[in-house]
Amino acid sequence: MKRNIERLGRVVLSSLHVVGGLSILFGKILVALFPPQSDLRETWRAFYKVGVLSAPIVVLTAIFTGAIMVIQSGHFVAQTQATSFVGWAAGFAVLAEIGPILIGLMFSGRVGANNTAELGTMVVTEQVDALRALAIDPIRYLTVPRFVAMVVMLFLLTALGDAFALVGGAFTADILLDIPMTIFFQQVMEAHLLDELFLGLVKGSMFGMTIAVVSCYFGLNVEGGATGVGRAVNASVVTAAIGIFLADLVVGVGWSLL
């Protein structure tokens, strides 16, 4: 019993330590954002790596997401003949909930893990210490460009993913349910899903913020050489996934109260 309590205490203290570290890093990033003094070349490099290189996997994920939503609703539609609700149901689920979460998780697995590994390697090879020795703030030089890139690009990638998810859903509905693509998109337009679209984009930005802070935190706090980098990447991906679901809950509850 005593050992179990000790283990629980260690887990709680470790979690509080991580939460505190994330909060401190987030505050430092916000302070370093103003006035903007980031290296433009590093910022554009981050935008390219984070956004452009992630677009193909996001598009592929979105197309399959839209298709799966229509396939899952196909049995219900066939039983009730509720074909007029297919576009509305798929649009609502993709724009407000499923789309942003799946894109965020894919983004975390690709970009967040890579960012943690890159920063962790820089810490292990003492490149971060070299920056400090040259009076260069690692937060402003390394973290801020990545933070801005992830927030902005995940917002844009969520919008891109929404569009391709609807295309994938429309194409699947045309093939499996004999609902023409024009009718599908007409149903989506008639459903007036602008609020859901805006909610999904807000979630995308929040997910980008979460992934950026988590991945940078674990990357900059690597200990134990190459093995430590592997542990940091694993912890980063898991923590970012938890953060995505928590952010989704907070944004959803806050949105419902407005």
mmCIF file of C-alpha atoms in Angstrom:
data_model
loop_
_atom_site.group_PDB
_atom_site.id
_atom_site.type_symbol
_atom_site.label_atom_id
_atom_site.label_comp_id
_atom_site.label_asym_id
_atom_site.label_seq_id
_atom_site.Cartn_x
_atom_site.Cartn_y
_atom_site.Cartn_z
ATOM 1 C CA MET A 1 0.000 0.000 0.000
ATOM 2 C CA LYS A 2 2.797 2.375 0.943
ATOM 3 C CA ARG A 3 4.617 1.683 -2.331
ATOM 4 C CA ASN A 4 1.482 2.383 -4.342
ATOM 5 C CA ILE A 5 1.016 5.698 -2.557
ATOM 6 C CA GLU A 6 4.659 6.581 -3.203
ATOM 7 C CA ARG A 7 4.310 5.726 -6.893
ATOM 8 C CA LEU A 8 1.148 7.803 -7.137
ATOM 9 C CA GLY A 9 2.904 10.678 -5.416
ATOM 10 C CA ARG A 10 5.832 10.490 -7.842
ATOM 11 C CA VAL A 11 3.464 10.484 -10.815
ATOM 12 C CA VAL A 12 1.555 13.490 -9.460
ATOM 13 C CA LEU A 13 4.732 15.433 -8.688
ATOM 14 C CA SER A 14 6.209 14.584 -12.090
ATOM 15 C CA SER A 15 3.015 15.716 -13.820
ATOM 16 C CA LEU A 16 2.967 18.964 -11.856
ATOM 17 C CA HIS A 17 6.622 19.522 -12.744
ATOM 18 C CA VAL A 18 5.821 19.122 -16.456
ATOM 19 C CA VAL A 19 2.759 21.385 -16.236
ATOM 20 C CA GLY A 20 4.795 24.026 -14.441
ATOM 21 C CA GLY A 21 7.595 23.785 -16.992
ATOM 22 C CA LEU A 22 5.146 24.063 -19.881
ATOM 23 C CA SER A 23 3.524 27.120 -18.297
ATOM 24 C CA ILE A 24 6.870 28.835 -17.756
ATOM 25 C CA LEU A 25 7.996 28.113 -21.320
ATOM 26 C CA PHE A 26 4.693 29.385 -22.715
ATOM 27 C CA GLY A 27 5.110 32.605 -20.747
ATOM 28 C CA LYS A 28 8.677 33.037 -22.029
ATOM 29 C CA ILE A 29 7.506 32.500 -25.610
ATOM 30 C CA LEU A 30 4.778 35.131 -25.242
ATOM 31 C CA VAL A 31 7.297 37.607 -23.820
ATOM 32 C CA ALA A 32 9.771 36.851 -26.618
ATOM 33 C CA LEU A 33 7.111 37.406 -29.283
ATOM 34 C CA PHE A 34 7.033 41.151 -28.631
ATOM 35 C CA PRO A 35 8.775 42.988 -30.079
ATOM 36 C CA PRO A 36 9.294 40.542 -32.962
ATOM 37 C CA GLN A 37 13.032 40.004 -33.342
ATOM 38 C CA SER A 38 13.187 36.460 -34.699
ATOM 39 C CA ASP A 39 15.543 35.449 -37.478
ATOM 40 C CA LEU A 40 13.453 35.684 -40.661
ATOM 41 C CA ARG A 41 15.394 32.919 -42.368
ATOM 42 C CA GLU A 42 14.799 30.567 -39.428
ATOM 43 C CA THR A 43 11.128 31.572 -39.363
ATOM 44 C CA TRP A 44 10.560 30.865 -43.061
ATOM 45 C CA ARG A 45 12.451 27.593 -42.746
ATOM 46 C CA ALA A 46 10.109 26.623 -39.917
ATOM 47 C CA PHE A 47 7.063 27.569 -42.004
ATOM 48 C CA TYR A 48 8.286 25.389 -44.864
ATOM 49 C CA LYS A 49 9.143 22.372 -42.710
ATOM 50 C CA VAL A 50 6.009 22.637 -40.590
ATOM 51 C CA GLY A 51 3.459 23.533 -43.246
ATOM 52 C CA VAL A 52 4.486 22.712 -46.790
ATOM 53 C CA LEU A 53 6.037 19.344 -45.992
ATOM 54 C CA SER A 54 3.025 18.390 -43.853
ATOM 55 C CA ALA A 55 0.423 19.233 -46.500
ATOM 56 C CA PRO A 56 0.459 15.853 -48.329
ATOM 57 C CA ILE A 57 -0.161 13.761 -45.199
ATOM 58 C CA VAL A 58 -2.826 16.209 -44.004
ATOM 59 C CA VAL A 59 -4.628 16.060 -47.359
ATOM 60 C CA LEU A 60 -4.492 12.262 -47.379
ATOM 61 C CA THR A 61 -5.754 12.060 -43.797
ATOM 62 C CA ALA A 62 -8.574 14.490 -44.541
ATOM 63 C CA ILE A 63 -9.767 12.642 -47.649
ATOM 64 C CA PHE A 64 -9.951 9.340 -45.780
ATOM 65 C CA THR A 65 -11.649 11.042 -42.822
ATOM 66 C CA GLY A 66 -14.419 12.449 -45.005
ATOM 67 C CA ALA A 67 -14.829 9.122 -46.779
ATOM 68 C CA ILE A 68 -15.028 7.183 -43.509
ATOM 69 C CA MET A 69 -17.659 9.556 -42.106
ATOM 70 C CA VAL A 70 -19.890 8.913 -45.120
ATOM 71 C CA ILE A 71 -19.247 5.157 -45.056
ATOM 72 C CA GLN A 72 -20.140 4.946 -41.370
ATOM 73 C CA SER A 73 -23.386 6.815 -41.943
ATOM 74 C CA GLY A 74 -24.226 4.801 -45.067
ATOM 75 C CA HIS A 75 -25.954 1.966 -43.184
ATOM 76 C CA PHE A 76 -28.170 4.397 -41.269
ATOM 77 C CA VAL A 77 -28.983 6.316 -44.439
ATOM 78 C CA ALA A 78 -29.902 3.116 -46.267
ATOM 79 C CA GLN A 79 -32.300 2.114 -43.488
ATOM 80 C CA THR A 80 -34.016 5.468 -43.002
ATOM 81 C CA GLN A 81 -33.658 6.937 -46.500
ATOM 82 C CA ALA A 82 -32.319 10.089 -44.823
ATOM 83 C CA THR A 83 -30.122 11.045 -47.745
ATOM 84 C CA SER A 84 -30.800 14.739 -47.193
ATOM 85 C CA PHE A 85 -28.818 14.631 -43.936
ATOM 86 C CA VAL A 86 -25.633 13.052 -45.276
ATOM 87 C CA GLY A 87 -23.947 16.322 -46.227
ATOM 88 C CA TRP A 88 -24.992 18.008 -42.999
ATOM 89 C CA ALA A 89 -23.812 15.133 -40.785
ATOM 90 C CA ALA A 90 -20.487 14.719 -42.567
ATOM 91 C CA GLY A 91 -19.863 18.467 -42.656
ATOM 92 C CA PHE A 92 -20.704 18.953 -38.985
ATOM 93 C CA ALA A 93 -18.524 16.065 -37.797
ATOM 94 C CA VAL A 94 -15.570 16.911 -40.035
ATOM 95 C CA LEU A 95 -15.526 20.680 -39.578
ATOM 96 C CA ALA A 96 -16.144 20.896 -35.846
ATOM 97 C CA GLU A 97 -14.649 17.779 -34.323
ATOM 98 C CA ILE A 98 -13.139 14.827 -36.161
ATOM 99 C CA GLY A 99 -11.189 16.797 -38.771
ATOM 100 C CA PRO A 100 -9.257 19.132 -36.437
ATOM 101 C CA ILE A 101 -8.461 16.346 -33.958
ATOM 102 C CA LEU A 102 -7.157 13.852 -36.518
ATOM 103 C CA ILE A 103 -5.157 16.531 -38.323
ATOM 104 C CA GLY A 104 -3.771 17.705 -34.982
ATOM 105 C CA LEU A 105 -2.719 14.180 -34.010
ATOM 106 C CA MET A 106 -1.058 13.593 -37.378
ATOM 107 C CA PHE A 107 0.659 16.973 -37.073
ATOM 108 C CA SER A 108 1.859 16.092 -33.594
ATOM 109 C CA GLY A 109 3.249 12.746 -34.713
ATOM 110 C CA ARG A 110 5.135 14.251 -37.617
ATOM 111 C CA VAL A 111 6.048 17.830 -36.723
ATOM 112 C CA GLY A 112 6.017 17.678 -32.929
ATOM 113 C CA ALA A 113 8.190 14.570 -32.741
ATOM 114 C CA ASN A 114 10.623 15.975 -35.299
ATOM 115 C CA ASN A 115 10.843 19.272 -33.437
ATOM 116 C CA THR A 116 11.558 17.544 -30.127
ATOM 117 C CA ALA A 117 14.236 15.366 -31.718
ATOM 118 C CA GLU A 118 15.862 18.350 -33.442
ATOM 119 C CA LEU A 119 15.970 20.525 -30.332
ATOM 120 C CA GLY A 120 17.012 17.571 -28.180
ATOM 121 C CA THR A 121 19.913 16.806 -30.487
ATOM 122 C CA MET A 122 20.979 20.448 -30.315
ATOM 123 C CA VAL A 123 20.933 20.255 -26.518
ATOM 124 C CA VAL A 124 22.921 16.995 -26.438
ATOM 125 C CA THR A 125 25.540 18.346 -28.856
ATOM 126 C CA GLU A 126 25.750 21.577 -26.796
ATOM 127 C CA GLN A 127 24.591 23.806 -29.641
ATOM 128 C CA VAL A 128 22.046 25.450 -27.331
ATOM 129 C CA ASP A 129 24.795 26.167 -24.786
ATOM 130 C CA ALA A 130 26.837 27.699 -27.606
ATOM 131 C CA LEU A 131 23.968 30.054 -28.420
ATOM 132 C CA ARG A 132 23.802 31.149 -24.787
ATOM 133 C CA ALA A 133 27.579 31.690 -24.792
ATOM 134 C CA LEU A 134 27.106 34.043 -27.754
ATOM 135 C CA ALA A 135 24.396 35.929 -25.816
ATOM 136 C CA ILE A 136 21.674 34.588 -28.132
ATOM 137 C CA ASP A 137 18.417 33.708 -26.407
ATOM 138 C CA PRO A 138 17.441 30.136 -27.441
ATOM 139 C CA ILE A 139 13.786 30.912 -26.773
ATOM 140 C CA ARG A 140 13.754 33.846 -29.172
ATOM 141 C CA TYR A 141 16.008 32.234 -31.790
ATOM 142 C CA LEU A 142 14.829 28.605 -31.752
ATOM 143 C CA THR A 143 11.442 28.394 -30.065
ATOM 144 C CA VAL A 144 9.551 31.476 -31.241
ATOM 145 C CA PRO A 145 9.869 30.719 -35.001
ATOM 146 C CA ARG A 146 8.662 27.164 -34.415
ATOM 147 C CA PHE A 147 5.802 28.361 -32.219
ATOM 148 C CA VAL A 148 4.570 30.906 -34.766
ATOM 149 C CA ALA A 149 4.937 28.442 -37.632
ATOM 150 C CA MET A 150 2.990 25.687 -35.889
ATOM 151 C CA VAL A 151 0.115 27.939 -34.825
ATOM 152 C CA VAL A 152 -0.273 29.605 -38.221
ATOM 153 C CA MET A 153 0.309 26.533 -40.362
ATOM 154 C CA LEU A 154 -1.958 24.211 -38.384
ATOM 155 C CA PHE A 155 -4.703 26.834 -38.764
ATOM 156 C CA LEU A 156 -4.157 26.814 -42.536
ATOM 157 C CA LEU A 157 -3.728 23.044 -42.710
ATOM 158 C CA THR A 158 -6.999 22.586 -40.836
ATOM 159 C CA ALA A 159 -8.767 24.738 -43.425
ATOM 160 C CA LEU A 160 -7.092 22.765 -46.216
ATOM 161 C CA GLY A 161 -8.001 19.490 -44.540
ATOM 162 C CA ASP A 162 -11.634 20.559 -44.138
ATOM 163 C CA ALA A 163 -11.909 21.216 -47.863
ATOM 164 C CA PHE A 164 -10.392 17.883 -48.865
ATOM 165 C CA ALA A 165 -12.415 16.009 -46.242
ATOM 166 C CA LEU A 166 -15.626 17.335 -47.774
ATOM 167 C CA VAL A 167 -14.359 16.382 -51.235
ATOM 168 C CA GLY A 168 -13.575 12.875 -49.996
ATOM 169 C CA GLY A 169 -16.997 12.621 -48.387
ATOM 170 C CA ALA A 170 -18.763 13.888 -51.505
ATOM 171 C CA PHE A 171 -16.878 11.473 -53.746
ATOM 172 C CA THR A 172 -17.690 8.538 -51.460
ATOM 173 C CA ALA A 173 -21.357 9.537 -51.198
ATOM 174 C CA ASP A 174 -21.560 9.696 -54.983
ATOM 175 C CA ILE A 175 -20.105 6.205 -55.381
ATOM 176 C CA LEU A 176 -21.699 4.330 -52.471
ATOM 177 C CA LEU A 177 -24.967 6.176 -51.815
ATOM 178 C CA ASP A 178 -25.764 7.501 -55.301
ATOM 179 C CA ILE A 179 -25.846 11.056 -53.965
ATOM 180 C CA PRO A 180 -24.428 13.409 -56.624
ATOM 181 C CA MET A 181 -21.536 15.552 -55.475
ATOM 182 C CA THR A 182 -23.471 18.717 -56.303
ATOM 183 C CA ILE A 183 -26.310 17.619 -54.020
ATOM 184 C CA PHE A 184 -23.840 16.740 -51.260
ATOM 185 C CA PHE A 185 -22.231 20.180 -51.348
ATOM 186 C CA GLN A 186 -25.652 21.805 -51.564
ATOM 187 C CA GLN A 187 -26.608 20.013 -48.344
ATOM 188 C CA VAL A 188 -23.425 21.262 -46.701
ATOM 189 C CA MET A 189 -24.121 24.847 -47.788
ATOM 190 C CA GLU A 190 -27.753 24.709 -46.656
ATOM 191 C CA ALA A 191 -26.690 23.466 -43.222
ATOM 192 C CA HIS A 192 -25.060 26.868 -42.463
ATOM 193 C CA LEU A 193 -21.952 25.358 -40.871
ATOM 194 C CA LEU A 194 -19.929 28.583 -40.664
ATOM 195 C CA ASP A 195 -19.917 28.403 -36.862
ATOM 196 C CA GLU A 196 -18.603 24.837 -36.988
ATOM 197 C CA LEU A 197 -15.964 25.865 -39.528
ATOM 198 C CA PHE A 198 -14.777 28.729 -37.329
ATOM 199 C CA LEU A 199 -14.803 26.460 -34.259
ATOM 200 C CA GLY A 200 -12.648 23.905 -36.067
ATOM 201 C CA LEU A 201 -10.154 26.577 -37.129
ATOM 202 C CA VAL A 202 -9.925 27.900 -33.573
ATOM 203 C CA LYS A 203 -9.262 24.362 -32.395
ATOM 204 C CA GLY A 204 -6.571 23.991 -35.039
ATOM 205 C CA SER A 205 -4.781 27.085 -33.749
ATOM 206 C CA MET A 206 -5.055 25.872 -30.157
ATOM 207 C CA PHE A 207 -3.723 22.454 -31.129
ATOM 208 C CA GLY A 208 -0.799 24.103 -32.915
ATOM 209 C CA MET A 209 -0.037 26.137 -29.810
ATOM 210 C CA THR A 210 -0.209 23.029 -27.631
ATOM 211 C CA ILE A 211 2.037 20.953 -29.902
ATOM 212 C CA ALA A 212 4.576 23.774 -30.205
ATOM 213 C CA VAL A 213 4.933 24.356 -26.469
ATOM 214 C CA VAL A 214 5.025 20.650 -25.594
ATOM 215 C CA SER A 215 7.531 19.670 -28.284
ATOM 216 C CA CYS A 216 9.830 22.607 -27.524
ATOM 217 C CA TYR A 217 9.682 21.938 -23.783
ATOM 218 C CA PHE A 218 10.693 18.297 -24.031
ATOM 219 C CA GLY A 219 13.283 19.082 -26.687
ATOM 220 C CA LEU A 220 14.995 21.763 -24.603
ATOM 221 C CA ASN A 221 14.974 19.629 -21.446
ATOM 222 C CA VAL A 222 16.611 16.488 -22.815
ATOM 223 C CA GLU A 223 18.900 14.635 -20.418
ATOM 224 C CA GLY A 224 21.000 11.525 -20.919
ATOM 225 C CA GLY A 225 22.391 11.803 -24.436
ATOM 226 C CA ALA A 226 20.891 9.987 -27.415
ATOM 227 C CA THR A 227 18.772 7.746 -25.192
ATOM 228 C CA GLY A 228 17.332 10.839 -23.571
ATOM 229 C CA VAL A 229 16.336 12.203 -26.976
ATOM 230 C CA GLY A 230 14.311 9.056 -27.642
ATOM 231 C CA ARG A 231 12.583 9.306 -24.270
ATOM 232 C CA ALA A 232 11.859 12.984 -24.860
ATOM 233 C CA VAL A 233 10.276 12.296 -28.260
ATOM 234 C CA ASN A 234 8.063 9.600 -26.766
ATOM 235 C CA ALA A 235 7.001 11.821 -23.867
ATOM 236 C CA SER A 236 6.398 14.727 -26.240
ATOM 237 C CA VAL A 237 4.053 12.787 -28.528
ATOM 238 C CA VAL A 238 2.055 11.341 -25.620
ATOM 239 C CA THR A 239 1.799 14.661 -23.783
ATOM 240 C CA ALA A 240 0.838 16.523 -26.960
ATOM 241 C CA ALA A 241 -1.943 14.009 -27.657
ATOM 242 C CA ILE A 242 -3.310 14.497 -24.139
ATOM 243 C CA GLY A 243 -3.000 18.257 -24.573
ATOM 244 C CA ILE A 244 -4.921 18.122 -27.856
ATOM 245 C CA PHE A 245 -7.867 16.370 -26.239
ATOM 246 C CA LEU A 246 -7.793 18.735 -23.252
ATOM 247 C CA ALA A 247 -7.686 21.750 -25.563
ATOM 248 C CA ASP A 248 -10.569 20.288 -27.555
ATOM 249 C CA LEU A 249 -12.579 19.929 -24.347
ATOM 250 C CA VAL A 250 -11.788 23.454 -23.148
ATOM 251 C CA VAL A 251 -12.564 25.087 -26.502
ATOM 252 C CA GLY A 252 -15.745 23.030 -26.907
ATOM 253 C CA VAL A 253 -17.042 23.919 -23.451
ATOM 254 C CA GLY A 254 -16.087 27.569 -23.872
ATOM 255 C CA TRP A 255 -17.763 27.699 -27.273
ATOM 256 C CA SER A 256 -20.984 26.199 -25.899
ATOM 257 C CA LEU A 257 -21.099 28.868 -23.184
ATOM 258 C CA LEU A 258 -20.871 31.761 -25.659
#
